[in-house]
Amino acid sequence: MSDYQLSNEDHEALEKFTKFFLVKAAQIIVQSRLGEKKITKSKPMCSGNEWFHLSIKDIPEVTVNAKKCLGDIQHLLINPPHSSFCVEISLRTPDCDTITLETWCISFDDSISDPAQRVRFNIYNRMSIVLRSLLTCTRATPTYQLSRKQSADKYIICYKMYSGEPIVSHLGEHYSKKTIGSILTPIGRFVLNVAYRTRLTMSLTPMENRPISNLTPFGIDIKDDHFSLDRNHHSLEDDNDAQLPSAHNSSVPKSSPIEVMKRRHTSSESVSSSHGTPDKVYYSKLRAAFAIPGTIAHTPSHIGSYSRMNDNDLPYVLMQQQDQNSKANYSLSADLDNDTAPDDFILVEVKPFFGKSDSTDDLALFIRSCQQPPMLESFVFEPSLGETINQLNDELRVFESKVEEFDQLVGTLSTAD
Amino acid sequence: MNARSQTFEFAIEGRQIAEVISCMFHTILFHRCVGKYNTKGSDNYSVGTLGYTDIDCDYTDFTYIVTTSQELQQTISDKINQFQDKLRLSGLNSSGQITLEFYQKKKSGWMFKPEEIPWEIWTIKIEQMQLSSENERQFMREKLSDVLAERVFQITEIINKPDYVPKPPHLSELDLVFDTSYTDIQPYLFKINFSDTPTIANHVRTILKEAFNTSL
């Protein structure tokens, strides 16, 4: 442990630099896994808001998560117990199978120090260099290319932050470890490392009470104790669940999908958050169409389009059906409020005159059958125009052949007493 | 003071030359740039910020970072293209090397030009290959991305060593250490040299030429 004591002013400056260094590092790591190319501008004139002379735009959720994870000043690296700050990157399939890909770790070792380092100049510039190294190295691990090809139907990349010893046990047997950079200070040394998985293909291990899903291109190994709360290091996972709007799967509360998934999510996702699943939305449209009797269409598109039509656009046949039904409704008893389709499940009690209210009574059944007559055959088995014309032609031929009989009939009628 | 030097070797196709060198040089330059200094008097100055841009390679699955500066990218691109064209014109299996050298100027009297003292030299040796089948090209494409990743980690490891880097001088002598000709960034003074056939004779010839020029 270093015996050198920083002045209060330098110690405060170092704490501040450290805090922003950790937040910026988290931003760089998470933003590099968004799946898109980044471009930021070089600015000749400093606006005073950019730390370490680097143009890094902050994603608010990531900053919030990082600050939550760091907690109060006690948890900052430079103060005992020097808890490391870790950012974990994982891959999640649509079946909610997760595989950890990387663990980025910033640790502080108080056994190596250099009293000659000036906080406000040397250390600040070194932090800038290490962050640049982090920027370049985040593009060099295999996860970067994976993240560029992510999509909602294949897999998404998630991140998680925690403080404590880095967990590398779930990176597979042959994970690789690299040191990105280190910063010497008068009281210790920062070290930035990454451990990343090198073997992505593993066999699928089914779990109890879970349906066996098909093998994905990555063959997922079911997670071990990734979400376990039994770890003895300080972890702010519960507080760290920045539930981004896209993270609606409550079974995976600990990792947050990368922010860009909000934008990638289709309108069906936004629908799911407010109106239910896309299937339910579609079903509700069907129900609206069934609200008008006789408007059963054969294709869903017709139903959808029908619900937006006005009467002027209705086909003539449907308009006729509407008129008939409206007239039928007008003649019905006021006790009935069943103006929906016959197979609607609104129970209406039939009260036959001078009869029992029991719906199984013959009179009640008769009244119900009168109120809900079956569809005429001519409307069920509607002939085409050609068939109708042929039928009419046949009938005319028959009538023409029997003209004399019709004349005799008319003659008997006119001479009747 | 001896300049520290590092050499990387690649055996690649002709069309991959520009991308490989660009990846290496821009990764190095991103660490060897500072924000633009804006002086506000004799001793006051502010430092601008550096932006960065992701560049996707076309002939391998790799993405690297460049400093966002149209001028810098143009300067590097011109030199690399000259080297690539020269190499490809030399023959199908030719080889060559290109060097990115960081130096600082030292005043050596009012009659003489400032002396240029290199403090870091990065050399990339290219051996041009001719691949005959699509399978070989695909294999090369995948292998090259792994090699580039490894080189990027090596570069960051070297740069993060506590080795000599010129200290920022007094504001009046900025151009002894930095290239102040760029409008949006300020890289350390650097120059790019290349030759198509790295031989001892060429190397000696270059050293003598530079010694003759700096002494005038």
XYZ file of C-alpha atoms in Angstrom:
633
model
C 0.000 0.000 0.000
C 1.310 3.440 -0.928
C 2.292 5.672 2.005
C 2.126 8.808 -0.037
C -0.587 11.195 0.997
C -2.237 13.427 -1.541
C -3.234 16.903 -0.541
C -6.945 17.376 -0.026
C -7.175 19.410 -3.183
C -5.391 16.796 -5.249
C -7.384 14.012 -3.671
C -10.639 15.724 -4.544
C -9.430 16.325 -8.074
C -8.402 12.695 -8.406
C -11.778 11.505 -7.138
C -13.533 13.731 -9.647
C -11.311 12.610 -12.522
C -11.804 8.996 -11.517
C -15.561 9.294 -11.432
C -15.727 10.812 -14.898
C -13.117 8.386 -16.178
C -15.263 5.443 -15.107
C -18.436 6.951 -16.537
C -16.748 7.725 -19.853
C -15.268 4.241 -19.994
C -18.738 2.766 -19.481
C -20.113 5.023 -22.219
C -17.403 3.940 -24.648
C -17.968 0.243 -23.961
C -21.753 0.357 -24.160
C -21.843 2.642 -27.199
C -19.431 0.370 -29.050
C -21.943 -2.469 -28.689
C -24.922 -0.543 -30.048
C -24.402 -2.108 -33.432
C -23.783 1.053 -35.403
C -20.839 3.140 -36.515
C -19.997 6.184 -34.432
C -18.938 9.595 -35.684
C -18.154 12.512 -33.426
C -16.713 15.850 -34.419
C -13.374 17.320 -33.566
C -13.877 20.746 -32.103
C -11.082 23.303 -32.263
C -12.775 25.348 -29.565
C -13.446 23.557 -26.346
C -16.939 24.097 -24.975
C -15.868 23.103 -21.496
C -18.242 20.161 -21.273
C -16.062 17.478 -22.808
C -13.907 15.549 -20.437
C -10.415 14.349 -21.355
C -10.489 16.379 -24.613
C -12.504 13.637 -26.262
C -15.801 14.142 -28.020
C -17.911 11.382 -26.453
C -21.650 11.949 -26.386
C -23.232 10.461 -23.307
C -26.268 8.216 -23.295
C -28.182 9.360 -20.202
C -29.258 5.870 -19.126
C -25.682 4.639 -19.159
C -24.515 7.573 -17.075
C -27.322 6.993 -14.594
C -26.494 3.286 -14.345
C -22.807 3.937 -13.930
C -23.350 6.496 -11.216
C -25.750 4.187 -9.434
C -23.219 1.405 -9.580
C -20.475 3.614 -8.253
C -22.802 4.671 -5.515
C -21.430 7.118 -3.056
C -17.793 8.100 -2.779
C -17.035 5.016 -0.692
C -17.235 2.833 -3.728
C -14.848 4.766 -5.886
C -11.787 2.806 -6.892
C -9.227 5.003 -5.220
C -10.756 4.572 -1.776
C -10.574 1.321 0.169
C -11.679 -1.399 -0.410
C -10.801 -0.427 -4.013
C -13.745 -2.277 -5.544
C -13.247 -2.746 -9.250
C -15.760 -1.355 -11.690
C -16.926 -3.872 -14.261
C -19.041 -3.720 -17.399
C -20.303 -7.036 -18.686
C -21.497 -7.558 -22.244
C -23.773 -10.462 -23.042
C -25.809 -11.792 -25.918
C -29.501 -12.609 -25.550
C -31.577 -14.613 -27.992
C -35.331 -14.182 -28.567
C -35.771 -17.293 -26.370
C -34.144 -15.360 -23.534
C -31.048 -17.531 -23.597
C -28.046 -15.495 -22.554
C -24.349 -15.963 -23.109
C -21.734 -13.695 -21.581
C -19.266 -12.389 -24.126
C -16.980 -9.912 -22.374
C -16.094 -8.471 -19.031
C -14.373 -5.083 -18.997
C -12.772 -4.242 -15.679
C -11.160 -1.129 -14.245
C -9.269 -1.915 -11.079
C -7.029 0.005 -8.702
C -3.843 -1.413 -7.260
C -2.450 0.619 -4.381
C 0.794 -1.368 -4.223
C 2.243 0.348 -7.314
C 2.438 4.118 -7.398
C 4.517 7.047 -8.597
C 4.586 10.154 -6.403
C 5.998 12.191 -9.275
C 2.757 12.043 -11.239
C 0.842 15.290 -11.167
C -2.878 14.843 -10.799
C -4.045 17.778 -12.831
C -1.767 17.252 -15.794
C -0.112 13.855 -16.053
C -2.963 11.754 -14.735
C -5.617 13.646 -16.660
C -3.692 13.211 -19.935
C -3.009 9.566 -19.197
C -6.700 8.992 -18.630
C -7.329 10.539 -22.026
C -4.844 8.190 -23.677
C -6.309 5.124 -21.960
C -9.803 6.106 -23.042
C -8.555 6.360 -26.618
C -7.003 2.937 -26.273
C -10.358 1.729 -25.009
C -12.064 3.234 -28.050
C -9.746 1.413 -30.438
C -9.751 -1.881 -28.532
C -13.545 -2.073 -28.264
C -13.523 -2.419 -32.040
C -10.903 -5.171 -31.941
C -12.695 -7.852 -29.924
C -14.934 -10.438 -31.636
C -17.985 -9.002 -29.861
C -17.829 -5.848 -31.957
C -18.565 -7.660 -35.201
C -21.283 -9.632 -33.422
C -22.881 -6.449 -32.176
C -22.906 -4.964 -35.672
C -25.066 -7.852 -36.846
C -27.558 -7.906 -34.002
C -31.275 -7.670 -34.624
C -34.427 -8.281 -32.619
C -35.199 -11.532 -34.412
C -31.706 -13.023 -34.075
C -30.098 -11.747 -30.891
C -29.464 -8.535 -28.995
C -26.498 -7.354 -27.001
C -27.033 -6.436 -23.369
C -24.834 -4.771 -20.808
C -24.585 -4.889 -17.070
C -22.476 -2.928 -14.598
C -21.333 -3.941 -11.167
C -18.588 -3.206 -8.716
C -16.461 -5.968 -7.291
C -14.240 -8.701 -8.605
C -14.752 -9.326 -12.318
C -16.602 -12.510 -13.126
C -14.872 -14.468 -15.854
C -16.051 -17.965 -15.049
C -18.917 -17.763 -17.547
C -16.720 -16.703 -20.451
C -15.897 -20.286 -21.333
C -12.740 -22.291 -20.982
C -10.461 -20.489 -23.396
C -11.284 -16.891 -22.781
C -8.679 -14.316 -23.728
C -7.496 -11.478 -21.516
C -5.914 -8.213 -22.631
C -4.680 -5.160 -20.812
C -5.842 -1.966 -22.455
C -3.804 0.495 -20.430
C -2.733 1.619 -16.995
C -2.423 4.953 -15.209
C 0.091 5.545 -12.459
C -0.913 7.903 -9.695
C 0.848 8.946 -6.500
C -1.366 6.572 -4.492
C -1.827 3.615 -6.798
C -2.326 2.412 -10.329
C -5.470 2.103 -12.460
C -5.540 -0.889 -14.778
C -8.078 -1.416 -17.541
C -8.496 -5.016 -18.691
C -10.832 -6.982 -20.847
C -11.587 -10.698 -20.757
C -13.527 -11.966 -23.734
C -14.939 -15.237 -24.870
C -13.151 -16.855 -27.796
C -15.424 -19.795 -28.388
C -18.975 -18.916 -29.282
C -20.409 -22.290 -30.289
C -21.629 -24.424 -27.429
C -24.232 -27.159 -27.098
C -27.690 -26.298 -25.870
C -28.400 -27.488 -22.342
C -32.103 -27.747 -21.589
C -33.270 -26.556 -18.223
C -36.172 -27.837 -16.148
C -39.589 -26.349 -16.790
C -38.371 -24.697 -19.934
C -39.283 -25.731 -23.430
C -36.370 -26.976 -25.431
C -35.798 -24.408 -28.089
C -34.230 -25.018 -31.420
C -30.492 -24.652 -31.686
C -29.567 -21.125 -32.616
C -26.462 -20.395 -34.668
C -24.657 -19.884 -31.382
C -26.036 -22.890 -29.482
C -26.607 -21.287 -26.133
C -25.260 -22.577 -22.864
C -27.786 -21.841 -20.213
C -26.462 -19.380 -17.718
C -25.172 -20.645 -14.423
C -25.246 -18.229 -11.546
C -25.146 -15.095 -13.556
C -28.230 -13.687 -11.932
C -27.530 -15.202 -8.563
C -27.602 -12.852 -5.600
C -25.287 -15.061 -3.578
C -22.148 -13.308 -4.648
C -20.186 -11.864 -1.742
C -19.055 -8.760 -3.540
C -20.989 -5.577 -3.504
C -23.405 -5.530 -6.333
C -25.978 -2.934 -7.116
C -27.862 -5.044 -9.623
C -31.150 -4.402 -7.947
C -30.602 -0.703 -8.138
C -28.927 -0.996 -11.484
C -31.897 -2.324 -13.375
C -32.320 0.673 -15.556
C -35.393 -0.744 -17.179
C -35.187 0.759 -20.591
C -38.597 0.788 -22.266
C -37.467 -2.065 -24.446
C -36.508 -4.223 -21.470
C -40.041 -5.413 -20.826
C -39.096 -9.016 -20.146
C -39.329 -9.277 -16.387
C -37.680 -12.675 -16.349
C -34.348 -11.035 -17.184
C -34.239 -8.051 -14.892
C -30.514 -7.671 -14.446
C -29.279 -6.778 -17.876
C -30.406 -3.859 -19.910
C -30.592 -4.114 -23.654
C -28.464 -1.633 -25.397
C -30.282 1.652 -25.864
C -30.397 1.389 -29.589
C -32.814 -1.508 -29.275
C -35.402 1.106 -28.426
C -35.012 2.485 -31.892
C -34.688 -0.902 -33.503
C -37.870 -2.150 -31.972
C -40.629 -2.174 -34.518
C -43.972 -0.596 -34.067
C -45.214 -3.954 -32.876
C -43.041 -3.563 -29.770
C -44.431 -0.139 -29.042
C -47.862 -1.556 -29.612
C -47.100 -4.325 -27.184
C -46.284 -1.878 -24.472
C -49.494 0.050 -24.755
C -52.096 -2.108 -26.437
C -50.956 -5.664 -25.934
C -49.317 -7.978 -28.363
C -49.650 -7.365 -32.076
C -51.935 -10.379 -32.173
C -54.272 -8.722 -29.707
C -54.407 -5.555 -31.711
C -55.254 -7.527 -34.788
C -57.891 -9.477 -32.884
C -59.535 -6.317 -31.655
C -59.916 -5.171 -35.218
C -61.607 -8.440 -36.067
C -63.984 -7.994 -33.159
C -64.944 -4.520 -34.370
C -65.743 -5.928 -37.764
C -67.948 -8.629 -36.251
C -69.948 -5.984 -34.427
C -72.022 -5.365 -37.573
C -74.031 -8.461 -38.609
C -73.450 -9.852 -42.019
C -70.178 -8.145 -42.507
C -68.084 -11.267 -42.265
C -65.324 -10.978 -44.765
C -63.093 -13.698 -46.002
C -59.733 -12.007 -45.617
C -58.356 -10.122 -42.633
C -57.279 -7.283 -44.872
C -60.835 -6.836 -45.869
C -61.845 -6.624 -42.226
C -59.183 -4.043 -41.511
C -60.116 -1.976 -44.491
C -63.789 -2.389 -43.810
C -63.483 -0.831 -40.389
C -62.298 2.381 -41.963
C -64.915 2.574 -44.677
C -68.007 4.731 -44.572
C -71.396 3.699 -45.999
C -70.709 5.286 -49.329
C -67.922 2.841 -49.893
C -69.748 -0.285 -48.860
C -70.475 -2.842 -51.509
C -74.135 -2.854 -52.529
C -74.740 -6.340 -51.097
C -73.432 -5.393 -47.670
C -75.460 -2.225 -47.666
C -78.574 -4.251 -48.393
C -77.723 -6.555 -45.500
C -77.234 -3.601 -43.228
C -80.671 -2.199 -44.209
C -82.322 -5.515 -43.603
C -80.679 -5.940 -40.231
C -81.460 -2.402 -39.176
C -85.119 -3.011 -40.054
C -85.021 -6.300 -38.228
C -83.532 -4.621 -35.190
C -86.234 -1.996 -35.264
C -88.918 -4.653 -35.046
C -87.325 -6.555 -32.216
C -88.364 -6.330 -28.646
C -86.879 -3.526 -26.644
C -85.813 -6.051 -24.075
C -83.140 -7.291 -26.369
C -79.969 -5.354 -26.477
C -78.325 -7.929 -28.620
C -77.438 -5.955 -31.676
C -74.284 -7.928 -32.281
C -73.648 -11.047 -34.275
C -75.628 -14.160 -33.359
C -72.563 -15.874 -32.037
C -71.613 -13.015 -29.741
C -71.409 -14.124 -26.186
C -73.583 -11.461 -24.598
C -76.248 -13.410 -22.745
C -79.724 -12.011 -23.249
C -82.618 -13.306 -21.290
C -85.683 -13.989 -23.389
C -88.951 -13.232 -21.702
C -91.715 -14.870 -23.752
C -95.203 -13.558 -23.224
C -97.335 -15.801 -21.010
C -94.456 -18.242 -20.865
C -91.722 -19.235 -18.502
C -88.514 -17.277 -18.467
C -86.619 -20.477 -18.716
C -84.668 -20.373 -21.927
C -85.154 -24.081 -22.427
C -88.896 -23.686 -22.752
C -90.337 -24.457 -26.205
C -91.903 -21.042 -26.507
C -88.606 -19.334 -25.663
C -86.780 -21.444 -28.168
C -89.350 -20.629 -30.808
C -89.113 -16.910 -30.139
C -85.327 -17.057 -30.240
C -85.355 -18.885 -33.557
C -87.690 -16.255 -34.969
C -85.473 -13.481 -33.749
C -82.354 -15.107 -35.081
C -83.367 -16.751 -38.272
C -80.747 -18.673 -40.178
C -79.149 -17.107 -43.184
C -81.114 -17.565 -46.367
C -79.580 -20.084 -48.688
C -79.443 -17.597 -51.487
C -77.051 -15.470 -49.421
C -74.934 -18.406 -48.325
C -74.682 -20.057 -51.681
C -74.680 -16.927 -53.718
C -74.428 -17.749 -57.405
C -72.127 -15.803 -59.610
C -73.423 -13.371 -62.205
C -72.893 -15.846 -65.000
C -74.791 -18.549 -63.181
C -77.625 -16.150 -62.426
C -77.931 -15.116 -66.061
C -77.908 -18.721 -67.171
C -80.563 -19.544 -64.605
C -82.705 -16.650 -65.802
C -82.255 -17.711 -69.398
C -83.429 -21.206 -68.540
C -86.456 -19.882 -66.719
C -87.357 -17.624 -69.625
C -87.062 -20.553 -72.010
C -89.425 -22.568 -69.829
C -91.906 -19.714 -69.611
C -91.839 -19.144 -73.353
C -92.483 -22.813 -73.979
C -95.539 -22.712 -71.736
C -97.091 -19.464 -72.940
C -100.370 -21.141 -73.877
C -100.822 -22.583 -70.382
C -100.252 -19.192 -68.786
C -102.779 -17.611 -71.177
C -105.339 -20.243 -70.278
C -104.719 -19.564 -66.566
C -105.190 -15.867 -66.998
C -108.343 -16.537 -69.002
C -109.872 -18.686 -66.233
C -109.062 -16.005 -63.684
C -110.661 -13.230 -65.642
C -113.872 -15.168 -66.278
C -114.197 -16.372 -62.670
C -117.478 -15.504 -60.960
C 18.457 9.790 -27.670
C 17.506 6.812 -29.760
C 14.052 6.667 -31.239
C 12.104 3.600 -30.274
C 10.889 1.665 -33.266
C 8.316 -0.979 -33.929
C 7.830 -3.032 -37.078
C 4.759 -4.883 -38.242
C 4.783 -7.258 -41.169
C 1.859 -8.246 -43.344
C 1.553 -10.654 -46.256
C -1.613 -9.543 -48.012
C -3.283 -9.006 -51.349
C -2.712 -5.830 -53.290
C -6.216 -4.517 -52.709
C -5.855 -4.875 -48.917
C -2.676 -2.790 -48.677
C -4.316 0.611 -48.248
C -6.773 -0.582 -45.616
C -4.154 -2.356 -43.526
C -1.766 0.587 -43.468
C -4.606 3.028 -42.876
C -5.800 0.951 -39.910
C -2.348 0.840 -38.358
C -1.449 4.482 -38.931
C -4.770 5.915 -37.798
C -4.780 3.770 -34.663
C -1.351 5.190 -33.841
C -2.208 8.766 -34.802
C -5.385 8.723 -32.711
C -3.116 8.342 -29.691
C -0.580 10.837 -31.008
C -2.958 13.758 -31.439
C -4.118 16.408 -29.046
C -6.940 18.873 -29.349
C -6.231 22.108 -31.163
C -4.466 24.607 -28.943
C -6.079 28.021 -28.890
C -3.885 30.630 -27.362
C -5.481 33.416 -25.397
C -2.496 35.511 -24.631
C 1.083 34.722 -23.821
C 0.470 31.964 -21.316
C -3.234 31.157 -21.546
C -4.575 28.593 -23.899
C -7.453 26.190 -24.292
C -7.372 22.752 -25.838
C -10.002 21.576 -28.301
C -11.579 18.137 -28.350
C -10.862 15.185 -30.577
C -13.632 13.416 -32.382
C -13.453 9.929 -33.768
C -14.989 8.048 -36.663
C -15.511 4.335 -37.209
C -14.210 3.113 -40.551
C -15.239 -0.278 -41.929
C -12.730 -2.180 -44.006
C -13.946 -3.353 -47.384
C -11.665 -6.352 -47.855
C -11.688 -7.720 -44.343
C -14.156 -7.812 -41.449
C -12.618 -5.166 -39.292
C -13.473 -1.685 -38.087
C -10.958 0.832 -36.821
C -10.998 4.301 -35.350
C -9.701 7.410 -37.096
C -9.409 10.922 -35.720
C -12.194 12.988 -37.211
C -10.262 15.389 -39.381
C -10.711 15.670 -43.095
C -7.250 17.189 -43.488
C -5.492 14.451 -41.574
C -7.368 11.717 -43.373
C -6.494 13.279 -46.723
C -2.813 13.570 -45.845
C -2.583 9.949 -44.735
C -4.677 8.686 -47.595
C -2.532 10.437 -50.229
C 0.671 8.930 -48.883
C -0.764 5.450 -48.528
C -2.224 5.509 -52.033
C 1.118 6.583 -53.468
C 2.788 3.679 -51.700
C 0.122 1.206 -52.781
C 0.279 2.310 -56.411
C 4.049 2.089 -56.436
C 3.989 -1.345 -54.898
C 1.343 -2.716 -57.213
C 3.177 -1.352 -60.233
C 6.391 -3.001 -59.101
C 5.051 -6.451 -59.752
C 2.698 -9.079 -58.531
C 4.777 -10.388 -55.649
C 6.656 -7.259 -54.737
C 7.303 -6.047 -51.218
C 7.928 -2.718 -49.616
C 7.796 -0.802 -46.387
C 6.169 2.393 -45.241
C 7.184 4.317 -42.147
C 5.322 6.643 -39.831
C 7.881 8.684 -37.947
C 7.225 11.083 -35.098
C 9.892 13.687 -34.578
C 10.525 16.939 -32.829
C 12.482 19.921 -34.006
C 15.496 21.261 -32.251
C 16.849 24.669 -33.007
C 20.485 24.536 -34.020
C 21.470 28.097 -34.580
C 19.953 30.895 -36.579
C 21.772 29.902 -39.735
C 20.628 26.351 -39.854
C 17.331 24.657 -40.245
C 15.977 23.097 -37.079
C 17.200 19.579 -36.575
C 14.560 16.902 -36.829
C 15.004 14.278 -34.175
C 12.777 11.223 -34.409
C 11.487 9.841 -31.164
C 9.144 7.088 -32.404
C 9.190 5.129 -35.661
C 6.491 2.698 -36.791
C 7.372 0.579 -39.811
C 4.983 -1.568 -41.771
C 6.469 -4.111 -44.144
C 4.140 -5.351 -46.834
C 4.623 -8.469 -48.868
C 2.181 -8.653 -51.726
C 0.491 -11.978 -52.327
C -1.427 -13.354 -55.235
C -4.294 -15.634 -54.298
C -5.646 -18.016 -56.862
C -9.022 -19.138 -55.476
C -12.013 -17.664 -53.723
C -11.497 -20.020 -50.789
C -8.048 -18.633 -50.245
C -9.401 -15.096 -50.416
C -12.078 -15.869 -47.844
C -9.517 -17.487 -45.576
C -7.236 -14.491 -45.964
C -10.109 -12.124 -45.231
C -10.936 -13.868 -41.961
C -7.336 -14.306 -40.932
C -6.495 -10.673 -41.633
C -9.224 -9.433 -39.261
C -7.673 -11.509 -36.458
C -4.202 -10.204 -37.310
C -5.381 -6.590 -37.350
C -7.092 -7.056 -33.983
C -3.886 -8.431 -32.543
C -1.907 -5.505 -33.961
C -4.319 -2.977 -32.481
C -3.828 -4.495 -29.043
C -0.074 -4.424 -29.570
C -0.170 -0.757 -30.555
C -2.151 0.207 -27.465
C 0.214 -1.807 -25.293
C 3.243 -0.025 -26.724
C 1.687 3.422 -26.522
C 0.637 2.909 -22.924
C 4.173 2.122 -21.814
C 5.753 4.909 -19.819
C 8.167 5.808 -22.606
C 9.335 9.153 -23.793
C 6.818 11.521 -25.331
C 7.818 15.168 -25.947
C 6.468 17.436 -23.299
C 4.218 20.236 -24.454
C 6.568 23.154 -24.945
C 6.011 26.787 -24.322
C 3.242 28.224 -26.443
C 5.713 30.086 -28.624
C 7.469 26.839 -29.532
C 4.468 24.658 -30.196
C 5.534 23.972 -33.766
C 8.736 22.357 -32.536
C 6.660 19.451 -31.212
C 3.256 19.649 -32.871
C 2.050 20.067 -36.414
C 0.030 23.245 -36.043
C -1.029 23.386 -39.686
C -4.261 21.458 -39.111
C -7.304 23.580 -38.299
C -9.218 21.139 -36.108
C -6.613 18.926 -34.434
C -2.983 19.031 -33.446
C -0.955 15.873 -34.077
C 2.625 15.460 -32.998
C 4.998 16.269 -35.832
C 5.107 13.280 -38.121
C 6.154 12.265 -41.582
C 5.504 9.264 -43.763
C 8.204 7.721 -45.906
C 8.107 4.634 -48.042
C 10.193 2.535 -50.310
C 9.271 -0.362 -52.491
C 12.385 -2.415 -51.948
C 13.803 -2.165 -48.426
C 17.489 -2.799 -48.922
C 20.493 -1.819 -46.859
C 21.721 0.434 -49.658
C 18.451 2.347 -49.732
C 18.494 2.684 -45.957
C 22.013 4.069 -45.879
C 21.193 6.376 -48.784
C 18.197 7.736 -46.859
C 20.228 8.357 -43.714
C 22.943 10.187 -45.615
C 20.407 12.278 -47.459
C 18.693 13.308 -44.259
C 21.986 14.108 -42.559
C 23.006 16.259 -45.525
C 19.685 18.132 -45.545
C 19.621 18.831 -41.826
C 23.140 20.145 -41.779
C 22.386 22.881 -44.336
